[in-house]
Short mmCIF file of C-alpha atoms and ligand atoms in Angstrom, two decimals:
data_model
loop_
_atom_site.label_atom_id
_atom_site.label_comp_id
_atom_site.label_asym_id
_atom_site.label_seq_id
_atom_site.Cartn_x
_atom_site.Cartn_y
_atom_site.Cartn_z
CA MET J 1 19.96 2.44 15.30
CA GLU J 2 19.61 0.97 11.83
CA LEU J 3 22.74 0.43 9.80
CA HIS J 4 22.93 1.56 6.18
CA ALA J 5 19.56 3.32 6.41
CA LEU J 6 19.15 5.88 3.61
CA SER J 7 18.64 9.53 4.48
CA LEU J 8 15.11 10.82 3.99
CA ASP J 9 16.12 12.69 0.81
CA ASP J 10 17.79 9.56 -0.59
CA GLN J 11 14.65 7.52 0.14
CA TYR J 12 12.42 10.01 -1.65
CA ASN J 13 14.83 10.32 -4.60
CA LYS J 14 14.99 6.54 -4.99
CA LEU J 15 11.19 6.27 -4.95
CA ILE J 16 10.78 9.06 -7.51
CA ASP J 17 13.49 7.68 -9.84
CA GLY J 18 11.93 4.20 -9.77
CA LEU J 19 8.44 5.55 -10.35
CA TYR J 20 9.62 7.60 -13.31
CA GLN J 21 11.84 4.98 -14.92
CA ASN J 22 9.73 1.86 -14.35
CA GLY J 23 6.32 2.89 -13.01
CA TYR J 24 7.09 1.32 -9.63
CA CYS J 25 9.68 1.22 -6.83
CA VAL J 26 10.36 -1.08 -3.85
CA LEU J 27 12.20 0.38 -0.86
CA ASP J 28 13.19 -1.55 2.27
CA ASP J 29 13.41 0.07 5.72
CA PHE J 30 11.12 2.95 4.74
CA ILE J 31 9.80 2.76 8.30
CA SER J 32 11.90 1.69 11.31
CA THR J 33 11.37 -1.70 12.94
CA ASP J 34 10.02 -0.09 16.12
CA THR J 35 7.46 2.02 14.27
CA CYS J 36 6.41 -0.96 12.14
CA ALA J 37 5.88 -3.04 15.28
CA GLY J 38 3.83 -0.16 16.74
CA ILE J 39 1.69 0.11 13.59
CA LEU J 40 1.11 -3.65 13.61
CA SER J 41 -0.08 -3.59 17.22
CA GLU J 42 -2.40 -0.62 16.49
CA LEU J 43 -3.82 -2.58 13.54
CA GLN J 44 -4.30 -5.75 15.58
CA LYS J 45 -6.01 -3.80 18.36
CA GLU J 46 -8.46 -2.30 15.85
CA GLN J 47 -9.13 -5.75 14.47
CA THR J 48 -9.70 -7.25 17.93
CA GLU J 49 -12.15 -4.42 18.64
CA GLY J 50 -14.12 -5.33 15.53
CA SER J 51 -13.44 -2.26 13.37
CA PHE J 52 -12.42 -4.22 10.28
CA HIS J 53 -14.82 -5.17 7.49
CA LYS J 54 -14.59 -7.33 4.43
CA ALA J 55 -13.22 -5.34 1.48
CA GLY J 56 -15.20 -5.13 -1.75
CA VAL J 57 -14.44 -4.37 -5.39
CA GLY J 58 -15.70 -1.43 -7.50
CA LYS J 59 -16.86 1.99 -6.35
CA ASP J 60 -20.23 3.42 -5.21
CA ALA J 61 -23.08 1.74 -7.12
CA GLU J 62 -20.66 -0.79 -8.64
CA HIS J 63 -19.30 -1.83 -5.22
CA LYS J 64 -19.67 -5.52 -4.37
CA ILE J 65 -18.06 -8.15 -2.17
CA VAL J 66 -16.68 -11.07 -4.13
CA HIS J 67 -14.72 -13.50 -1.94
CA THR J 68 -13.12 -15.25 -4.89
CA ILE J 69 -11.63 -12.00 -6.28
CA ARG J 70 -10.44 -10.35 -3.09
CA GLY J 71 -10.02 -11.89 0.37
CA ASP J 72 -8.80 -9.05 2.58
CA TYR J 73 -10.33 -7.27 5.59
CA ILE J 74 -9.78 -3.53 5.97
CA LYS J 75 -10.24 -0.49 8.19
CA TRP J 76 -10.17 2.95 6.56
CA LEU J 77 -8.02 5.52 8.42
CA GLU J 78 -8.60 9.18 9.17
CA THR J 79 -5.83 11.54 10.28
CA ASP J 80 -7.39 12.35 13.67
CA GLU J 81 -7.30 8.78 15.01
CA ALA J 82 -5.31 7.87 18.13
CA HIS J 83 -2.68 5.73 16.44
CA PRO J 84 0.65 7.39 17.24
CA HIS J 85 2.77 4.98 15.17
CA THR J 86 0.41 4.80 12.21
CA ASN J 87 0.17 8.60 12.25
CA LEU J 88 3.96 8.86 11.92
CA TYR J 89 3.68 6.83 8.74
CA LEU J 90 0.73 8.91 7.46
CA ALA J 91 2.77 12.09 8.06
CA LYS J 92 5.64 10.60 6.06
CA LEU J 93 3.25 9.75 3.21
CA GLN J 94 1.96 13.32 3.17
CA GLU J 95 5.55 14.53 3.00
CA LEU J 96 6.27 12.14 0.11
CA ARG J 97 3.15 13.47 -1.65
CA GLN J 98 4.49 17.01 -1.33
CA VAL J 99 7.94 15.98 -2.62
CA LEU J 100 6.25 14.31 -5.63
CA ASN J 101 4.32 17.51 -6.27
CA ARG J 102 7.41 19.70 -6.00
CA GLN J 103 9.70 17.50 -8.09
CA CYS J 104 7.28 15.92 -10.57
CA PHE J 105 4.43 18.46 -10.70
CA LEU J 106 1.87 15.71 -10.11
CA GLY J 107 -0.56 18.02 -8.29
CA LEU J 108 -1.59 15.29 -5.83
CA GLN J 109 -4.19 16.76 -3.45
CA ASP J 110 -4.91 14.04 -0.91
CA ILE J 111 -4.27 10.49 0.27
CA GLU J 112 -6.65 7.69 1.27
CA VAL J 113 -5.35 4.84 3.40
CA HIS J 114 -6.61 1.65 5.04
CA MET J 115 -5.23 -0.99 7.41
CA THR J 116 -5.30 -4.38 5.69
CA GLN J 117 -5.29 -8.01 6.75
CA TYR J 118 -5.40 -10.97 4.39
CA PRO J 119 -6.33 -14.18 6.24
CA ALA J 120 -4.16 -17.18 5.35
CA HIS J 121 -4.98 -18.59 1.90
CA SER J 122 -6.61 -15.42 0.59
CA GLY J 123 -5.31 -13.05 -2.09
CA TYR J 124 -6.47 -10.52 -4.66
CA HIS J 125 -6.86 -11.43 -8.33
CA ARG J 126 -5.05 -9.47 -11.04
CA HIS J 127 -6.52 -5.93 -11.15
CA VAL J 128 -5.76 -2.21 -11.39
CA ASP J 129 -6.45 0.23 -8.54
CA ALA J 130 -7.69 3.15 -10.64
CA PHE J 131 -11.48 2.77 -10.77
CA HIS J 132 -13.31 2.37 -14.03
CA LYS J 133 -14.75 5.85 -14.93
CA ASP J 134 -12.71 7.54 -12.16
CA ASP J 135 -8.96 8.10 -12.37
CA ASN J 136 -8.58 9.91 -9.04
CA ARG J 137 -6.15 7.26 -7.77
CA CYS J 138 -2.75 8.12 -9.24
CA ILE J 139 -0.15 6.26 -7.15
CA SER J 140 -0.66 3.15 -5.01
CA VAL J 141 1.49 2.74 -1.93
CA VAL J 142 1.73 -0.31 0.32
CA LEU J 143 3.71 -0.64 3.58
CA TYR J 144 4.16 -4.24 4.76
CA LEU J 145 4.13 -5.20 8.44
CA ASN J 146 5.12 -8.88 8.46
CA PHE J 147 8.12 -9.69 10.64
CA ASP J 148 10.25 -12.79 9.98
CA TRP J 149 8.42 -13.45 6.72
CA LEU J 150 9.78 -16.46 4.84
CA GLU J 151 9.52 -16.77 1.05
CA SER J 152 7.96 -20.21 1.61
CA TYR J 153 4.93 -18.38 3.10
CA ASN J 154 4.38 -16.84 -0.36
CA GLY J 155 1.97 -13.83 -0.22
CA ARG J 156 3.88 -12.10 -3.03
CA LEU J 157 2.63 -8.96 -4.71
CA ILE J 158 3.16 -9.43 -8.45
CA LEU J 159 3.37 -6.29 -10.60
CA TYR J 160 2.95 -6.44 -14.37
CA PRO J 161 4.86 -3.39 -15.65
CA ASP J 162 3.62 -1.81 -18.83
CA VAL J 163 6.90 -2.28 -20.76
CA THR J 164 8.16 -4.60 -23.50
CA PRO J 165 9.36 -7.20 -22.86
CA ALA J 166 7.13 -7.34 -19.79
CA ALA J 167 8.77 -9.20 -16.92
CA PRO J 168 6.54 -9.53 -13.83
CA ILE J 169 8.05 -8.17 -10.59
CA GLU J 170 7.63 -10.25 -7.43
CA ILE J 171 7.63 -8.56 -4.02
CA TYR J 172 7.44 -10.34 -0.66
CA PRO J 173 5.52 -8.48 2.08
CA LYS J 174 8.42 -7.99 4.53
CA ALA J 175 8.06 -5.57 7.47
CA GLY J 176 9.29 -2.05 6.70
CA ARG J 177 9.18 -2.52 2.93
CA LEU J 178 7.34 0.11 0.90
CA THR J 179 6.05 -0.51 -2.61
CA LEU J 180 4.95 2.41 -4.75
CA PHE J 181 3.40 1.97 -8.22
CA GLU J 182 1.23 3.74 -10.75
CA SER J 183 -2.40 2.88 -9.98
CA THR J 184 -2.99 1.96 -13.65
CA LEU J 185 -0.45 -0.90 -13.39
CA GLU J 186 -1.91 -4.42 -13.28
CA HIS J 187 -1.02 -6.42 -10.16
CA GLU J 188 -2.17 -9.30 -7.99
CA VAL J 189 -1.69 -10.68 -4.48
CA ILE J 190 -0.83 -14.38 -4.27
CA PRO J 191 -2.33 -16.12 -1.20
CA ALA J 192 0.04 -16.79 1.72
CA THR J 193 0.12 -19.65 4.19
CA GLN J 194 0.05 -17.06 7.04
CA LYS J 195 -1.95 -13.93 7.87
CA ARG J 196 -0.59 -10.99 5.88
CA TYR J 197 -0.65 -7.42 7.27
CA SER J 198 -0.13 -4.08 5.52
CA ILE J 199 -1.17 -0.44 5.28
CA THR J 200 -2.51 0.26 1.80
CA GLY J 201 -2.95 3.74 0.39
CA TRP J 202 -3.40 5.88 -2.68
CA MET J 203 -2.23 9.36 -3.64
CA LEU J 204 -5.16 11.18 -5.16
CA ARG J 205 -5.43 13.84 -7.86
CA GLU J 206 -8.39 15.47 -6.12
CA LYS J 207 -9.45 15.96 -2.52
CA ARG J 208 -11.95 13.57 -0.98
CA PHE J 209 -15.19 15.17 0.16
CA PHE J 210 -16.03 12.95 3.13
C1 OGA H 1 -4.76 -3.61 -3.09
C2 OGA H 1 -3.52 -4.36 -3.43
C3 OGA H 1 -1.30 -5.13 -2.80
C4 OGA H 1 -0.61 -5.78 -1.65
O1 OGA H 1 -5.10 -3.54 -1.89
O2 OGA H 1 -5.41 -3.08 -4.00
O3 OGA H 1 -3.35 -4.63 -4.58
O4 OGA H 1 0.54 -6.20 -1.84
N1 OGA H 1 -2.60 -4.64 -2.47
O5 OGA H 1 -1.19 -5.90 -0.58
MN1 MN H 2 -4.45 -3.25 -5.83
#
């Protein structure tokens, strides 16, 4: 039993308020410790079995792998996979998508999600998630899976909100923490001294056709 955990409605309201007021929101304990531990072990099993690949940058014909820009390894997820803990999280994301549609009329049709692992000393240069020539990605959403993470490990996500005066926001990748931000917001991942695990996803304006 987690103390001081917010009710589901309070969690969703906090995320929506933050998104509307600032273009981002950080929420701790979005997922329980047990479920996070389960998701992490499902991720590590997939990685041991060799289902991860090096992530690239750009889409379709513009896709390329550039180690100096982006150092993570990923595995894309589908809803019918046998990951009971990860699927609990995916169901919660779908519910959040529906709440966003009901309360904010965003008309989000789909989500796309991958498991993510940054090896030690790798990060992701400052970028936006919405692809050039394709604005299907509307909201980026990252769930962190790193237990006992110390600030001295670094691995911060830095967001650069589109406001004046712009003060960068620094977020450590602690287990159970969810970060939601507009996909047009610039951000970067600072390398960590340890492996860094997360589930990364996007809420999409249109359905995927694959
Ligand atoms: C990404 C990304 C942020 C993070 O995968 O596009 O920016 O904190 N991730 O892992
Ligand atoms: Mn990104």
